[in-house]
mmCIF file of C-alpha atoms in Angstrom:
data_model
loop_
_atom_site.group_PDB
_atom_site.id
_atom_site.type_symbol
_atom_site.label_atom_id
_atom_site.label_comp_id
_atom_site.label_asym_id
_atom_site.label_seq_id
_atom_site.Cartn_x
_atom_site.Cartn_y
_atom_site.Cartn_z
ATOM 1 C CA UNK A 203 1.728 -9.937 -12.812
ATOM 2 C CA UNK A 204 -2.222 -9.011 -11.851
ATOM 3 C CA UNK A 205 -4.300 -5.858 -12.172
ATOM 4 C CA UNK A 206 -3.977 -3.596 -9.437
ATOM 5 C CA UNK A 207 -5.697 -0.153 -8.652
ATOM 6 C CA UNK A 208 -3.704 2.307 -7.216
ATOM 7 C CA UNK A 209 -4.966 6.048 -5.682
ATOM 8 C CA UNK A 210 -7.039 8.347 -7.519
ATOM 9 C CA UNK A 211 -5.695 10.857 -8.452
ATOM 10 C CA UNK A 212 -7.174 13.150 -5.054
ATOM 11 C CA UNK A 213 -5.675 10.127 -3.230
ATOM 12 C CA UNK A 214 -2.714 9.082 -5.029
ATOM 13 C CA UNK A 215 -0.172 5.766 -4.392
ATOM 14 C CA UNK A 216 3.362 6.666 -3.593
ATOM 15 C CA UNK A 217 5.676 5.803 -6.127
ATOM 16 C CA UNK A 218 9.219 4.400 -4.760
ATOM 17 C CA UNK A 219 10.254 1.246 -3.113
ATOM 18 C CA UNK A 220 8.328 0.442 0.788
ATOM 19 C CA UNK A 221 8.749 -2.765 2.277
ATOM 20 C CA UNK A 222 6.055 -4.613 3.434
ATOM 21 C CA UNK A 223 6.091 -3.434 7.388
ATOM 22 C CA UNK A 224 2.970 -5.904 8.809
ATOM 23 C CA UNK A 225 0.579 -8.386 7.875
ATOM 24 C CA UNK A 226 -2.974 -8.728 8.809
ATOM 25 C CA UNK A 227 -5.575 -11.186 7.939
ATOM 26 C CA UNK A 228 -8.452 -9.117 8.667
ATOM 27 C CA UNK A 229 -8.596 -5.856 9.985
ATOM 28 C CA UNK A 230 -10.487 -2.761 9.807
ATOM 29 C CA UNK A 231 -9.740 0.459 8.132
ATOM 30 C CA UNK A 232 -10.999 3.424 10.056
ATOM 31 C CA UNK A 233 -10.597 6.940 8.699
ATOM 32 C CA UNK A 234 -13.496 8.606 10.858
ATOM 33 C CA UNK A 235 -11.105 9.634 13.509
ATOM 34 C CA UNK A 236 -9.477 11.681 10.787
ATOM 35 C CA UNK A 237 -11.976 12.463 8.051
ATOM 36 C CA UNK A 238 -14.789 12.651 10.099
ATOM 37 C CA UNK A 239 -17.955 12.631 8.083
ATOM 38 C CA UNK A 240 -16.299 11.965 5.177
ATOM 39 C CA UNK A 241 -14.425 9.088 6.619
ATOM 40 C CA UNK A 242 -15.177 5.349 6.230
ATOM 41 C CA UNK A 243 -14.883 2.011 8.602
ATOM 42 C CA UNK A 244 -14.903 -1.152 6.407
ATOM 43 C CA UNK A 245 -13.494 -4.424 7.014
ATOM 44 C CA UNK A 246 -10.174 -5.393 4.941
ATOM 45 C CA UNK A 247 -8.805 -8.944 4.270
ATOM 46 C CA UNK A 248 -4.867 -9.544 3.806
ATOM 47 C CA UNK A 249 -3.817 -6.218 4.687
ATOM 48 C CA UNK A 250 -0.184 -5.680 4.031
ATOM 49 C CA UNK A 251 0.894 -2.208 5.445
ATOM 50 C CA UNK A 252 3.696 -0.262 3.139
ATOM 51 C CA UNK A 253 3.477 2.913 4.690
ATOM 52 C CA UNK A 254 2.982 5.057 8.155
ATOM 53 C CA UNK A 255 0.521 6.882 6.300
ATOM 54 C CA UNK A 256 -1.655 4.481 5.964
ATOM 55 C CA UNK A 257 -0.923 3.111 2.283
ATOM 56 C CA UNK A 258 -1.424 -1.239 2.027
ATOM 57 C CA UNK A 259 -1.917 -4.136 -0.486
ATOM 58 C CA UNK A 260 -5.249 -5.488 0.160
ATOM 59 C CA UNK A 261 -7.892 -7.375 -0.852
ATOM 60 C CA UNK A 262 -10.517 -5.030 -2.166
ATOM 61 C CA UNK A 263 -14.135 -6.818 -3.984
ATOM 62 C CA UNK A 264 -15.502 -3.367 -4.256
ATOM 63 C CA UNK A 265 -13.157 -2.277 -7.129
ATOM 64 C CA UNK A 266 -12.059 -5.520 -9.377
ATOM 65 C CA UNK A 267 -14.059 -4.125 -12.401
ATOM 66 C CA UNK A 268 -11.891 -1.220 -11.707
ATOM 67 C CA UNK A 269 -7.991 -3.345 -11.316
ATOM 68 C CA UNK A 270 -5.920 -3.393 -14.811
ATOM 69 C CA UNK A 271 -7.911 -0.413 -15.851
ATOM 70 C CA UNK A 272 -8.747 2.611 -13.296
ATOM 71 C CA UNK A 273 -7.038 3.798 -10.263
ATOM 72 C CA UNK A 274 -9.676 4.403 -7.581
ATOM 73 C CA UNK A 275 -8.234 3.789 -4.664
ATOM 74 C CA UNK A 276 -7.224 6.134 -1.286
ATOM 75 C CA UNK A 277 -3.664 5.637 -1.790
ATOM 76 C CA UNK A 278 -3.834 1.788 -1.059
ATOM 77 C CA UNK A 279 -2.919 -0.818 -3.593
ATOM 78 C CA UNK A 280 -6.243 -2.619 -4.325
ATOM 79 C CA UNK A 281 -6.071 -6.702 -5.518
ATOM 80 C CA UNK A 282 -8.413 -9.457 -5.940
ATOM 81 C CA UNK A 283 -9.497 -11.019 -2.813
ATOM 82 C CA UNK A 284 -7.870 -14.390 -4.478
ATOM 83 C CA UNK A 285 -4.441 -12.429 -5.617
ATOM 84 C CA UNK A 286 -4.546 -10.957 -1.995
ATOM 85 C CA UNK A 287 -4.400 -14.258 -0.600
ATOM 86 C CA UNK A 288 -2.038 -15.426 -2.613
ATOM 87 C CA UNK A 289 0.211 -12.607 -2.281
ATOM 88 C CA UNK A 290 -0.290 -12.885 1.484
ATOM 89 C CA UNK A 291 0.385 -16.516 1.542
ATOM 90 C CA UNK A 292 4.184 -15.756 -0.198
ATOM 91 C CA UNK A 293 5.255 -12.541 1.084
ATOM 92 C CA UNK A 294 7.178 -12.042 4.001
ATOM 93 C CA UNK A 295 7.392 -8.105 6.371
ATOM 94 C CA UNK A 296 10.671 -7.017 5.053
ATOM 95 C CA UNK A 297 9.814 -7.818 1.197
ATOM 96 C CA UNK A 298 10.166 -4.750 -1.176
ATOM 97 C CA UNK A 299 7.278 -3.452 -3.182
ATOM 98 C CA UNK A 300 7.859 -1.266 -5.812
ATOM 99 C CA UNK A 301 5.251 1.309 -7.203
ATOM 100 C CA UNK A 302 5.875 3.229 -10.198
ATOM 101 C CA UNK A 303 3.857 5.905 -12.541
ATOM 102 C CA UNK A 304 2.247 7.736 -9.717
ATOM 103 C CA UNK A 305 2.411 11.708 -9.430
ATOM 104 C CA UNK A 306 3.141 11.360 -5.633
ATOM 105 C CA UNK A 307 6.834 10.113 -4.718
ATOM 106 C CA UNK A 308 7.166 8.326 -1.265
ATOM 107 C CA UNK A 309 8.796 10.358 1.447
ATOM 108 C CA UNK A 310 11.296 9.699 3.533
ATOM 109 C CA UNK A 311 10.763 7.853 6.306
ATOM 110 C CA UNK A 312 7.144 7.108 5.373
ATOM 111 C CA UNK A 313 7.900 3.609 6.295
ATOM 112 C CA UNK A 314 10.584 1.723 6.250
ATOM 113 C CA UNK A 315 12.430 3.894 3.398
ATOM 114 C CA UNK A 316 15.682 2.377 3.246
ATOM 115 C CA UNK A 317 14.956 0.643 0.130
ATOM 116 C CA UNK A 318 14.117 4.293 -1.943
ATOM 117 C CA UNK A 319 17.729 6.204 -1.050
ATOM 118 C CA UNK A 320 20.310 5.938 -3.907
ATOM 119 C CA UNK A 321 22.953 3.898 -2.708
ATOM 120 C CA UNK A 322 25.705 6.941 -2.934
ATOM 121 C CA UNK A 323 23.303 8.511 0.062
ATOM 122 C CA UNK A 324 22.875 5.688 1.559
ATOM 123 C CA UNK A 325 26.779 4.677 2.315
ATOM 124 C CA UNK A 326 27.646 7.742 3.435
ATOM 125 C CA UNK A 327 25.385 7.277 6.444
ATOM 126 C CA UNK A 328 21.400 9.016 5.287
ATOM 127 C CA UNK A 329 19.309 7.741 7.302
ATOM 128 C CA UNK A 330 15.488 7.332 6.267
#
């Protein structure tokens, strides 16, 4: 267990199971291309991407006075720079994560989905 912050709620996390889909030490998260003004470019450390849409576990300094009590993030799932190294240092792409309590739910196919269909659906052949 550790404190986490997930999206704001303007930005919220997507509730359902991803799996982990790539690992990356450092990289940088640019929304200009998209957001324009309002976008940001900042460097991230132990990025672990959940979604297509852009939603990770990372290390994030900026808002550890904010994990365990506020959600403040763009949709990511914000950690400690030491519990994003750990995490990074034991988890594996393929590993579920499973986010709960948000007002989003995760769509289909937002990732690699697989994990989030009831099994019923999932037998009889839907594919994420």
């Amino acid at each position: 267990t550790m404190p986490v912050s997930l999206g704001k709620p303007s930005t919220p996390s997507s509730s359902g199971t991803t799996v982990i889909i790539s690992k990356e030490a450092s990289t940088i998260f640019d929304t200009t291309q998209t957001d324009g003004a309002r976008g940001y470019r900042i460097p991230v450390s132990y990025a672990q991407r959940l979604t297509w849409g852009g939603e990770y576990i990372h290390a994030a300094p900026w808002s550890v006075g904010d994990q365990g009590r506020r959600n403040v993030s763009h949709g990511c799932v914000n950690v400690s720079m030491g519990n994003a190294s750990w995490l990074f240092g034991v988890t594996m792409i393929g590993d579920p994560v499973t986010t709960r309590g948000t007002e989003r739910k995760l769509s289909t196919g937002n990732g690699w989905t697989a994990w989030d269909v009831p099994w019923a659906e999932f037998a009889a052949g839907a594919t994420p």
